[in-house]
Coordinates of C-alpha atoms in Angstrom, one line a residue:
M1 CA -76.4 95.9 -3.6
N2 CA -74.2 93.2 -4.3
M3 CA -74.8 90.4 -6.8
K4 CA -77.1 88.3 -5.7
K5 CA -79.4 91.1 -5.3
W6 CA -78.6 92.1 -8.3
I7 CA -79.6 88.9 -10.3
A8 CA -82.5 88.5 -8.1
A9 CA -83.8 91.8 -8.5
A10 CA -83.7 91.1 -12.1
V11 CA -85.5 87.7 -12.0
A12 CA -88.1 89.4 -10.8
C13 CA -87.9 92.3 -12.9
S14 CA -87.9 90.0 -16.2
A15 CA -90.9 88.2 -13.8
F16 CA -93.5 90.6 -14.2
A17 CA -92.3 91.6 -17.9
L18 CA -94.0 88.6 -18.9
S19 CA -97.0 88.4 -16.9
A20 CA -97.9 92.2 -18.2
C21 CA -97.0 91.0 -21.8
G22 CA -100.7 89.7 -22.3
G23 CA -101.5 86.7 -24.5
Q24 CA -102.3 83.8 -23.2
S25 CA -100.1 80.0 -24.1
S26 CA -102.0 77.4 -25.7
D27 CA -103.1 76.0 -22.2
N28 CA -104.7 79.5 -21.9
K29 CA -103.5 79.7 -17.8
Q30 CA -104.7 82.8 -15.6
T31 CA -102.6 83.9 -13.5
A32 CA -103.4 83.1 -9.8
A33 CA -102.8 83.3 -6.4
A34 CA -101.4 81.2 -4.2
G35 CA -103.6 78.3 -2.3
E36 CA -106.6 79.4 -4.8
K37 CA -108.2 77.5 -7.6
V38 CA -108.4 77.0 -10.7
Y39 CA -109.8 75.6 -12.8
R40 CA -109.3 72.9 -15.8
V41 CA -111.9 73.2 -18.4
A42 CA -111.1 70.9 -21.0
T43 CA -111.2 72.0 -25.0
N44 CA -111.2 70.1 -28.7
A45 CA -110.5 72.9 -29.3
E46 CA -111.0 71.8 -33.7
F47 CA -114.6 73.5 -33.6
A48 CA -114.6 76.9 -35.4
P49 CA -115.4 79.4 -34.3
F50 CA -116.6 77.6 -31.2
E51 CA -112.8 76.1 -30.5
S52 CA -109.8 76.8 -32.0
K53 CA -106.3 77.5 -31.9
N54 CA -104.4 80.5 -33.2
S55 CA -101.3 80.1 -35.3
N56 CA -99.2 81.2 -32.2
N57 CA -100.8 77.9 -31.0
E58 CA -103.2 79.6 -28.3
I59 CA -107.1 78.1 -27.4
Q60 CA -109.4 80.0 -29.7
G61 CA -113.8 81.0 -29.8
F62 CA -117.0 81.8 -29.1
D63 CA -117.0 79.5 -26.1
I64 CA -113.2 80.4 -24.5
D65 CA -114.0 84.6 -24.7
L66 CA -117.7 83.9 -23.5
M67 CA -115.4 81.3 -20.4
N68 CA -113.4 84.4 -19.9
A69 CA -115.9 87.1 -19.3
M70 CA -117.8 84.7 -17.0
A71 CA -114.8 83.5 -14.8
K72 CA -113.9 87.7 -14.3
A73 CA -118.0 88.1 -13.6
G74 CA -118.1 85.1 -11.4
N75 CA -114.2 86.1 -10.1
F76 CA -112.6 82.6 -10.8
K77 CA -109.5 81.3 -12.3
V78 CA -109.5 79.0 -14.9
E79 CA -106.8 76.8 -17.2
Y80 CA -107.7 76.0 -20.6
K81 CA -106.4 72.3 -22.3
H82 CA -107.1 71.3 -25.6
Q83 CA -107.6 67.3 -26.5
P84 CA -109.1 65.2 -28.7
W85 CA -113.1 64.9 -28.5
N86 CA -113.2 61.5 -27.6
S87 CA -110.7 62.0 -24.3
L88 CA -113.5 64.5 -23.4
F89 CA -116.3 62.8 -21.2
P90 CA -113.4 60.1 -19.7
G91 CA -111.3 63.2 -18.3
L92 CA -114.6 64.3 -17.0
A93 CA -115.4 61.2 -15.4
N94 CA -111.3 60.7 -13.9
G95 CA -111.3 63.7 -12.5
D96 CA -108.4 65.0 -14.4
V97 CA -110.0 68.1 -15.5
D98 CA -113.1 69.9 -13.4
I99 CA -115.0 71.3 -16.8
L100 CA -115.7 71.2 -20.4
L101 CA -116.2 73.7 -22.6
S102 CA -115.7 72.3 -26.3
A103 CA -120.0 72.8 -27.7
I104 CA -121.0 70.0 -26.3
T105 CA -125.2 69.6 -27.0
I106 CA -126.7 68.9 -23.6
T107 CA -128.6 65.8 -24.7
D108 CA -130.8 62.7 -21.7
D109 CA -128.1 60.1 -22.2
R110 CA -125.1 63.2 -21.6
K111 CA -127.2 64.4 -18.9
Q112 CA -126.7 60.3 -17.3
T113 CA -123.3 60.4 -16.6
M114 CA -122.5 64.6 -16.0
D115 CA -124.1 67.9 -15.2
F116 CA -125.0 70.7 -17.4
S117 CA -125.7 74.2 -17.2
D118 CA -127.9 76.4 -18.2
P119 CA -128.5 76.6 -22.0
Y120 CA -126.3 78.4 -23.4
F121 CA -126.2 78.6 -27.5
K122 CA -128.3 77.3 -30.1
I123 CA -127.5 75.0 -33.1
T124 CA -129.5 72.7 -35.4
Q125 CA -128.2 69.6 -37.5
V126 CA -127.6 71.2 -41.2
I127 CA -126.0 69.2 -44.5
L128 CA -123.0 70.9 -45.7
V129 CA -123.4 69.0 -49.7
Q130 CA -120.3 68.7 -52.6
K131 CA -121.6 70.9 -55.7
G132 CA -123.3 68.4 -57.9
K133 CA -125.0 66.6 -55.7
D134 CA -129.0 66.6 -55.5
I135 CA -129.0 66.4 -52.4
K136 CA -132.2 68.5 -51.0
S137 CA -133.4 66.4 -48.4
I138 CA -133.3 63.7 -45.2
D139 CA -135.3 61.3 -47.7
D140 CA -132.1 63.1 -50.6
L141 CA -129.3 62.2 -48.3
K142 CA -130.5 58.3 -47.8
N143 CA -129.7 58.0 -51.4
S144 CA -126.5 58.9 -50.9
Q145 CA -122.8 57.0 -50.7
K146 CA -121.1 58.8 -48.3
V147 CA -122.3 61.0 -45.7
G148 CA -119.0 62.5 -43.1
V149 CA -119.4 62.7 -39.6
V150 CA -117.1 63.3 -36.8
T151 CA -117.3 60.5 -34.0
G152 CA -120.0 60.6 -31.0
Q153 CA -120.9 64.4 -32.5
T154 CA -124.6 64.8 -32.6
G155 CA -124.6 65.1 -36.1
D156 CA -123.0 61.0 -35.8
L157 CA -125.9 60.7 -33.9
A158 CA -128.6 62.5 -36.6
A159 CA -126.6 60.2 -39.7
S160 CA -127.1 57.0 -37.4
K161 CA -130.7 58.4 -36.7
I162 CA -131.3 58.2 -40.4
L163 CA -129.1 55.7 -42.2
G164 CA -128.8 53.1 -38.9
N165 CA -125.7 53.0 -36.4
D166 CA -123.7 50.7 -38.8
S167 CA -124.5 52.0 -42.0
P168 CA -121.2 52.3 -44.3
K169 CA -122.5 55.1 -46.1
I170 CA -121.8 57.1 -42.8
A171 CA -117.9 57.5 -42.8
R172 CA -116.7 58.8 -39.3
F173 CA -113.9 61.1 -38.6
E174 CA -111.9 62.5 -35.5
T175 CA -112.2 66.2 -36.4
L176 CA -114.2 68.8 -38.6
P177 CA -111.1 69.7 -40.2
L178 CA -110.2 66.0 -41.4
V179 CA -114.6 65.3 -42.3
I180 CA -114.7 68.7 -44.6
K181 CA -111.7 67.9 -45.8
E182 CA -112.4 64.8 -47.2
L183 CA -116.0 66.8 -48.3
E184 CA -113.6 69.0 -50.6
N185 CA -111.4 65.8 -52.0
G186 CA -115.1 64.2 -52.9
G187 CA -114.2 61.4 -50.5
L188 CA -117.8 62.0 -49.1
D189 CA -121.0 63.7 -50.7
A190 CA -121.9 65.5 -47.9
V191 CA -121.7 65.6 -44.0
I192 CA -123.7 66.6 -41.1
S193 CA -122.6 69.3 -38.2
D194 CA -123.9 72.1 -36.4
S195 CA -125.1 74.6 -38.0
A196 CA -123.3 77.8 -36.6
V197 CA -120.1 75.3 -37.1
V198 CA -120.8 74.6 -41.0
G199 CA -121.8 78.3 -41.8
N200 CA -118.6 79.6 -40.1
Y201 CA -117.3 77.5 -42.4
V202 CA -119.7 78.2 -45.6
K203 CA -118.7 82.1 -44.4
N204 CA -114.4 82.3 -44.9
N205 CA -114.8 79.6 -47.7
G206 CA -117.4 80.5 -50.5
N207 CA -115.7 80.0 -53.3
K208 CA -115.7 76.1 -52.3
G209 CA -119.3 76.6 -54.2
F210 CA -120.7 73.7 -51.3
N211 CA -124.8 73.9 -50.4
V212 CA -125.9 74.2 -47.2
I213 CA -129.0 72.8 -46.4
T214 CA -131.7 72.5 -43.6
P215 CA -134.3 70.5 -43.2
P216 CA -137.1 70.9 -41.0
D217 CA -136.6 67.0 -40.1
F218 CA -134.0 68.6 -36.7
E219 CA -134.8 69.2 -33.5
V220 CA -133.2 72.5 -32.1
E221 CA -130.7 71.6 -29.8
N222 CA -128.8 73.8 -26.7
Y223 CA -125.4 74.1 -26.0
G224 CA -124.4 73.4 -22.3
I225 CA -121.0 73.7 -20.0
A226 CA -120.3 70.7 -18.4
V227 CA -119.2 69.4 -14.4
R228 CA -118.8 65.9 -12.6
K229 CA -122.0 64.5 -12.1
G230 CA -122.7 65.6 -8.6
D231 CA -120.9 68.7 -8.5
T232 CA -122.9 71.3 -7.7
A233 CA -121.3 73.4 -6.6
T234 CA -119.1 74.3 -9.8
L235 CA -122.4 74.2 -11.3
N236 CA -124.2 76.6 -9.1
M237 CA -120.8 78.6 -10.1
L238 CA -121.0 78.5 -13.7
N239 CA -124.8 79.4 -13.9
D240 CA -123.9 82.2 -12.0
A241 CA -121.5 83.6 -14.0
L242 CA -123.6 82.9 -16.6
K243 CA -126.4 85.2 -15.5
K244 CA -124.0 87.5 -14.4
V245 CA -123.1 88.3 -18.0
R246 CA -126.0 87.8 -20.3
E247 CA -127.4 90.6 -18.3
N248 CA -124.4 93.2 -17.9
G249 CA -124.2 93.4 -21.8
D250 CA -120.9 90.8 -21.6
Y251 CA -122.4 88.1 -23.2
D252 CA -124.1 89.4 -26.6
K253 CA -120.8 91.7 -27.0
V254 CA -118.7 88.2 -27.6
Q255 CA -121.8 87.4 -30.0
K256 CA -121.7 89.7 -32.8
Q257 CA -117.6 89.3 -32.1
Y258 CA -118.3 86.0 -33.8
F259 CA -121.8 85.7 -35.2
A260 CA -122.6 89.0 -36.4
E261 CA -123.9 88.9 -40.1

Protein backbone atom coordinates (compact mmCIF):
# COMPACT_ATOMS: atom_id res chain seq x y z
CA MET A 1 0.00 0.00 0.00
CA ASN A 2 1.55 3.31 -1.01
CA MET A 3 1.59 6.35 1.27
CA LYS A 4 -1.41 8.10 -0.35
CA LYS A 5 -3.57 5.01 -0.04
CA TRP A 6 -2.45 4.48 3.55
CA ILE A 7 -3.38 8.04 4.53
CA ALA A 8 -6.78 7.74 2.83
CA ALA A 9 -7.47 4.51 4.68
CA ALA A 10 -6.42 6.02 8.01
CA VAL A 11 -8.73 9.01 7.53
CA ALA A 12 -11.62 6.72 6.65
CA CYS A 13 -11.02 4.59 9.75
CA SER A 14 -10.84 7.69 11.95
CA ALA A 15 -14.12 8.96 10.57
CA PHE A 16 -15.76 5.59 11.23
CA ALA A 17 -14.42 5.51 14.77
CA LEU A 18 -15.77 8.95 15.53
CA SER A 19 -19.19 8.08 14.16
CA ALA A 20 -19.32 4.98 16.35
CA CYS A 21 -18.35 6.67 19.60
CA GLY A 22 -21.84 7.89 20.52
CA GLY A 23 -22.58 11.20 22.18
CA GLN A 24 -23.85 14.29 20.44
CA SER A 25 -22.65 17.82 19.86
CA SER A 26 -24.56 20.85 21.13
CA ASP A 27 -26.51 20.70 17.85
CA ASN A 28 -27.11 16.94 18.22
CA LYS A 29 -27.11 16.24 14.50
CA GLN A 30 -27.98 12.70 13.47
CA THR A 31 -26.12 11.02 10.63
CA ALA A 32 -28.12 11.07 7.39
CA ALA A 33 -27.56 9.43 4.05
CA ALA A 34 -26.58 11.61 1.10
CA GLY A 35 -29.58 13.62 -0.03
CA GLU A 36 -31.70 12.57 2.96
CA LYS A 37 -33.60 15.41 4.60
CA VAL A 38 -32.61 16.30 8.16
CA TYR A 39 -35.28 18.25 10.02
CA ARG A 40 -33.88 21.28 11.82
CA VAL A 41 -35.28 21.43 15.36
CA ALA A 42 -34.87 24.63 17.37
CA THR A 43 -35.13 24.69 21.16
CA ASN A 44 -34.32 27.01 24.03
CA ALA A 45 -32.19 24.71 26.18
CA GLU A 46 -32.78 26.60 29.42
CA PHE A 47 -35.95 24.93 30.65
CA ALA A 48 -35.01 21.76 32.55
CA PRO A 49 -36.10 19.02 32.64
CA PHE A 50 -37.56 19.50 29.15
CA GLU A 51 -34.43 20.92 27.53
CA SER A 52 -31.08 21.99 28.94
CA LYS A 53 -27.36 21.58 28.31
CA ASN A 54 -25.09 19.17 30.16
CA SER A 55 -21.46 19.71 31.14
CA ASN A 56 -20.36 18.73 27.63
CA ASN A 57 -22.59 21.40 26.07
CA GLU A 58 -24.94 18.74 24.69
CA ILE A 59 -28.65 19.43 24.50
CA GLN A 60 -30.62 17.01 26.64
CA GLY A 61 -33.99 16.60 28.33
CA PHE A 62 -37.44 15.07 28.10
CA ASP A 63 -38.31 16.82 24.84
CA ILE A 64 -35.05 15.74 23.23
CA ASP A 65 -35.35 12.09 24.25
CA LEU A 66 -38.98 12.08 23.14
CA MET A 67 -38.12 13.51 19.71
CA ASN A 68 -35.26 11.04 19.31
CA ALA A 69 -37.69 8.19 20.01
CA MET A 70 -40.17 9.69 17.55
CA ALA A 71 -37.49 10.03 14.87
CA LYS A 72 -36.56 6.38 15.31
CA ALA A 73 -40.19 5.23 15.20
CA GLY A 74 -41.02 7.50 12.25
CA ASN A 75 -37.78 6.83 10.35
CA PHE A 76 -36.70 10.46 9.99
CA LYS A 77 -33.60 12.44 11.00
CA VAL A 78 -33.32 15.53 13.18
CA GLU A 79 -30.69 17.98 14.33
CA TYR A 80 -31.07 20.31 17.31
CA LYS A 81 -30.13 23.94 17.69
CA HIS A 82 -30.21 25.97 20.89
CA GLN A 83 -31.61 29.49 20.46
CA PRO A 84 -32.88 32.29 22.70
CA TRP A 85 -36.59 31.86 23.43
CA ASN A 86 -37.58 35.10 21.68
CA SER A 87 -35.91 33.97 18.45
CA LEU A 88 -37.73 30.64 18.13
CA PHE A 89 -40.97 31.80 16.54
CA PRO A 90 -39.38 34.25 14.06
CA GLY A 91 -36.88 31.56 13.09
CA LEU A 92 -39.67 29.15 12.25
CA ALA A 93 -41.61 31.75 10.28
CA ASN A 94 -38.48 32.72 8.31
CA GLY A 95 -37.70 29.13 7.36
CA ASP A 96 -34.47 28.98 9.38
CA VAL A 97 -35.75 25.85 11.15
CA ASP A 98 -38.41 23.23 10.42
CA ILE A 99 -39.64 22.35 13.89
CA LEU A 100 -39.88 24.04 17.29
CA LEU A 101 -39.55 21.76 20.31
CA SER A 102 -39.26 23.76 23.51
CA ALA A 103 -42.08 23.04 25.98
CA ILE A 104 -44.32 25.33 23.93
CA THR A 105 -47.85 25.75 25.23
CA ILE A 106 -50.53 25.49 22.58
CA THR A 107 -52.56 28.72 22.59
CA ASP A 108 -55.16 30.18 20.26
CA ASP A 109 -52.91 33.16 19.54
CA ARG A 110 -49.97 30.96 18.56
CA LYS A 111 -52.18 28.80 16.35
CA GLN A 112 -52.81 31.86 14.19
CA THR A 113 -49.20 31.87 12.98
CA MET A 114 -48.04 28.24 13.30
CA ASP A 115 -49.44 24.71 13.40
CA PHE A 116 -49.12 22.38 16.37
CA SER A 117 -48.83 18.64 16.71
CA ASP A 118 -51.18 16.70 18.92
CA PRO A 119 -50.52 17.57 22.60
CA TYR A 120 -47.70 15.61 24.19
CA PHE A 121 -47.59 16.91 27.78
CA LYS A 122 -50.02 18.53 30.22
CA ILE A 123 -49.01 21.22 32.70
CA THR A 124 -50.45 24.17 34.59
CA GLN A 125 -48.94 27.40 35.86
CA VAL A 126 -47.82 27.48 39.48
CA ILE A 127 -46.35 30.10 41.79
CA LEU A 128 -42.92 29.59 43.33
CA VAL A 129 -42.82 31.68 46.49
CA GLN A 130 -39.84 33.03 48.38
CA LYS A 131 -39.57 31.76 51.94
CA GLY A 132 -41.11 34.14 54.43
CA LYS A 133 -43.58 35.56 51.92
CA ASP A 134 -47.25 35.07 52.79
CA ILE A 135 -48.54 34.33 49.31
CA LYS A 136 -51.12 31.58 49.09
CA SER A 137 -53.50 32.73 46.36
CA ILE A 138 -53.97 34.91 43.29
CA ASP A 139 -55.29 37.71 45.53
CA ASP A 140 -52.14 37.56 47.64
CA LEU A 141 -50.10 37.77 44.44
CA LYS A 142 -51.85 41.05 43.60
CA ASN A 143 -50.51 42.53 46.84
CA SER A 144 -46.92 41.47 46.24
CA GLN A 145 -44.14 43.84 45.20
CA LYS A 146 -42.42 41.92 42.39
CA VAL A 147 -43.44 38.84 40.42
CA GLY A 148 -40.91 37.29 38.06
CA VAL A 149 -41.67 35.66 34.70
CA VAL A 150 -39.87 34.67 31.51
CA THR A 151 -40.74 37.07 28.70
CA GLY A 152 -43.30 35.65 26.29
CA GLN A 153 -43.87 32.38 28.12
CA THR A 154 -47.27 31.43 29.49
CA GLY A 155 -46.22 32.48 32.97
CA ASP A 156 -45.86 35.98 31.53
CA LEU A 157 -49.35 35.74 30.05
CA ALA A 158 -50.75 34.59 33.40
CA ALA A 159 -49.06 37.42 35.29
CA SER A 160 -50.28 39.94 32.74
CA LYS A 161 -53.84 38.67 33.18
CA ILE A 162 -53.61 38.98 36.96
CA LEU A 163 -51.65 42.21 37.32
CA GLY A 164 -52.03 43.93 33.95
CA ASN A 165 -49.62 43.72 31.03
CA ASP A 166 -47.84 46.97 31.88
CA SER A 167 -47.83 46.50 35.65
CA PRO A 168 -44.56 47.61 37.29
CA LYS A 169 -44.93 44.60 39.59
CA ILE A 170 -44.03 42.24 36.75
CA ALA A 171 -40.29 41.65 36.31
CA ARG A 172 -39.50 39.97 32.99
CA PHE A 173 -36.36 37.90 32.36
CA GLU A 174 -34.90 36.23 29.29
CA THR A 175 -34.50 32.75 30.80
CA LEU A 176 -35.91 30.67 33.65
CA PRO A 177 -32.51 30.25 35.40
CA LEU A 178 -32.19 34.05 35.54
CA VAL A 179 -35.62 34.64 37.05
CA ILE A 180 -35.18 31.87 39.64
CA LYS A 181 -31.75 33.24 40.57
CA GLU A 182 -33.34 36.63 41.21
CA LEU A 183 -35.92 34.92 43.45
CA GLU A 184 -33.11 33.20 45.36
CA ASN A 185 -31.36 36.56 45.81
CA GLY A 186 -34.48 38.13 47.30
CA GLY A 187 -35.25 40.44 44.42
CA LEU A 188 -38.65 38.85 43.79
CA ASP A 189 -41.55 37.75 45.96
CA ALA A 190 -42.64 35.01 43.58
CA VAL A 191 -42.18 33.46 40.14
CA ILE A 192 -44.91 32.14 37.85
CA SER A 193 -43.92 29.27 35.57
CA ASP A 194 -44.84 25.78 34.39
CA SER A 195 -45.62 23.17 37.04
CA ALA A 196 -43.24 20.46 35.79
CA VAL A 197 -40.32 22.88 35.55
CA VAL A 198 -40.92 24.40 38.97
CA GLY A 199 -41.36 20.91 40.40
CA ASN A 200 -38.02 19.87 38.92
CA TYR A 201 -36.33 22.91 40.46
CA VAL A 202 -37.80 22.26 43.92
CA LYS A 203 -36.85 18.58 43.71
CA ASN A 204 -33.21 19.51 43.09
CA ASN A 205 -33.12 22.49 45.47
CA GLY A 206 -35.00 21.33 48.54
CA ASN A 207 -32.69 23.30 50.82
CA LYS A 208 -33.96 26.63 49.46
CA GLY A 209 -37.16 26.41 51.47
CA PHE A 210 -39.41 27.74 48.73
CA ASN A 211 -43.12 26.98 48.58
CA VAL A 212 -45.09 25.99 45.47
CA ILE A 213 -48.63 27.33 45.21
CA THR A 214 -51.09 25.78 42.74
CA PRO A 215 -54.07 28.14 42.45
CA PRO A 216 -57.25 26.67 40.98
CA ASP A 217 -57.49 29.78 38.77
CA PHE A 218 -54.79 28.48 36.41
CA GLU A 219 -56.11 26.23 33.64
CA VAL A 220 -54.51 23.00 32.43
CA GLU A 221 -52.30 23.65 29.39
CA ASN A 222 -50.85 21.40 26.68
CA TYR A 223 -47.41 21.39 25.11
CA GLY A 224 -47.19 20.85 21.38
CA ILE A 225 -44.51 20.62 18.68
CA ALA A 226 -44.73 23.60 16.31
CA VAL A 227 -44.23 23.69 12.53
CA ARG A 228 -44.74 26.42 9.96
CA LYS A 229 -48.32 27.27 9.13
CA GLY A 230 -49.55 24.95 6.38
CA ASP A 231 -46.66 22.45 6.64
CA THR A 232 -49.03 19.49 6.77
CA ALA A 233 -46.41 16.97 5.62
CA THR A 234 -44.15 17.61 8.62
CA LEU A 235 -47.13 17.88 10.95
CA ASN A 236 -48.54 14.53 9.84
CA MET A 237 -45.12 12.93 10.16
CA LEU A 238 -44.78 14.17 13.76
CA ASN A 239 -48.30 13.15 14.76
CA ASP A 240 -47.80 9.69 13.30
CA ALA A 241 -44.49 9.27 15.14
CA LEU A 242 -45.97 10.56 18.40
CA LYS A 243 -48.77 8.02 18.10
CA LYS A 244 -46.26 5.23 17.49
CA VAL A 245 -44.14 6.01 20.57
CA ARG A 246 -47.27 6.14 22.73
CA GLU A 247 -48.32 2.74 21.41
CA ASN A 248 -44.91 1.03 21.61
CA GLY A 249 -44.20 2.18 25.17
CA ASP A 250 -41.30 4.52 24.39
CA TYR A 251 -43.24 7.58 25.55
CA ASP A 252 -43.85 6.02 28.97
CA LYS A 253 -40.18 5.07 29.28
CA VAL A 254 -39.03 8.63 28.62
CA GLN A 255 -41.66 10.09 30.94
CA LYS A 256 -40.68 7.79 33.82
CA GLN A 257 -37.02 8.71 33.33
CA TYR A 258 -37.72 12.39 33.96
CA PHE A 259 -40.88 12.49 36.05
CA ALA A 260 -40.96 9.35 38.20
CA GLU A 261 -41.69 10.18 41.84
